[in-house]
């Protein structure tokens, strides 16, 4: 298969050099050195653990800091929707989570039983997460904007024993399905006042619980977290993660996000998605950093204000948000003092090279793209702090991670080592945060493994320098007249056009070509759809990509359908195009209208 060009490779600033001032910082992790000497064994030793080879994520995130200078540092700074702040030191969070664990114990909740949350980003969510882990129960966060059906489905799969939520969310979303959840014994309301039958008042229970609760000593393989995938390609899967995952959360936080104890870290993801748990709760706390939690949803003005006022040093966000910031314009960023920002990273979707170059110009720092999945529990491939950033590339496998490009055939799975060859991105299992199961879906889980590889379902290639480039999801890749076309490549080319805010590309069946490329385009403010603009975009794409790869059809849409975790749902564009059933829409957020 012909090696495609990648936009990032021929951008004017082909490789964005790491900031020399930053490179001089003594403790920046050195990729080559780390990769040469890294072992998971040694990584475990970076954490404290509990006697007898036991451990507990909550102990690593909170309790062990009591004996260190971090004890009185701010662990969590919460910014309410109205802008008021509430700070929790490590010491305070240790006590709050102890009380929560005590509440579970008093209710007779056993180790391994499932505690769910349905909450916006409020402090109680973070206390419930870590308190549940402390008690040895399993935490499963749900995104608060889910409707009753997805909530019921997730609680059924996991056999929810306890739910932590609010009066309003309970009334609207849980009460209608409660009688279908026989295993749900206790509903704890963060604002409970005894007015809703069948629920309990969490604050009163917490007040009655002791402020001490030593973290349950767990076996490394004990289940800790249940996390549902984004549902981009179909029905969400419940990935099971264990306590040992904390080793990977910690180490990848240090290596891929460059987290340090004196950092102010802002992960914009909601804990309803795995990024918001692995890096929005666990990783920064294991490091002893201060994490920012904003209750509100995306808003460009507000985000820049938070970055400036909180003096955020490390920022972890997603391409969909970055594209929205680009849409809002660079002036808004330039009006702020963002000089504290040291490291910026992105995950969740391919990050268009255009966005990397934009950020390098606007912030004086490039976004560092990294790649992982709910299943992998932590970052696997990253533009490491000390590496040159290649715009459009996901970076290199982290130390301790063995990645490969593989091809499946009847004989099994074979690694393709030739640089530039496109194949499925695969990983050698064995890192601590790898999922241990898709809960109650053994066959679906087994299908992910072959010949000693974990198959990710994503297509990628590795270049001569060992950088990995995302091509597309295996389901989304387009085969047109003998070419294998990744939607990301086409989307990135169109993103370079000044009128374009967002693009989704799919293949539609064609008698002669097999498939042809069709692009759905949303425009930036100030641009109006017209036949001239459509032709201009087609021309631009042909110049950038050549006629074989450029879209044959371009249509305008006010917005694109997207998952609540911010991913373009190409399968929905395709189903609609072909008049097929729309499939599982439980995680759909924005739509085309
Ligand atoms: P589902 O598995 O239910 O279809 P999902 O795969 O979107 O949903 P997540 O686990 O949240 O669920 O997302 C992981 C996927 O997101 C990856 O497999 C990949 O397709 C995409 N992704 C994540 N980071 C990147 C990145 N840096 N570049 C390109 N794609 C990425
Ligand atoms: Mg997936």
mmCIF file of N, CA and C and ligand atoms in Angstrom, residues 229 233 237 373 375 473, ligand 2:
data_model
loop_
_atom_site.group_PDB
_atom_site.id
_atom_site.type_symbol
_atom_site.label_atom_id
_atom_site.label_comp_id
_atom_site.label_asym_id
_atom_site.label_seq_id
_atom_site.Cartn_x
_atom_site.Cartn_y
_atom_site.Cartn_z
ATOM 1 N N UNK A 229 -16.633 2.748 27.736
ATOM 2 C CA UNK A 229 -16.012 3.415 26.581
ATOM 3 C C UNK A 229 -16.966 4.491 26.046
ATOM 4 N N UNK A 233 -17.996 3.856 18.338
ATOM 5 C CA UNK A 233 -18.164 2.866 17.271
ATOM 6 C C UNK A 233 -19.340 1.926 17.513
ATOM 7 N N UNK A 237 -18.632 -0.380 26.038
ATOM 8 C CA UNK A 237 -18.149 -1.562 26.744
ATOM 9 C C UNK A 237 -17.703 -1.160 28.140
ATOM 10 N N UNK A 373 -6.731 4.616 25.251
ATOM 11 C CA UNK A 373 -8.141 4.214 25.193
ATOM 12 C C UNK A 373 -8.639 3.890 26.598
ATOM 13 N N UNK A 375 -9.719 1.201 27.413
ATOM 14 C CA UNK A 375 -9.192 -0.137 27.682
ATOM 15 C C UNK A 375 -7.777 -0.100 28.247
ATOM 16 N N UNK A 473 -9.970 4.990 12.601
ATOM 17 C CA UNK A 473 -10.465 3.777 13.234
ATOM 18 C C UNK A 473 -10.633 2.734 12.139
HETATM 19 MG MG1 LIG B 2 -12.844 2.167 21.471
#
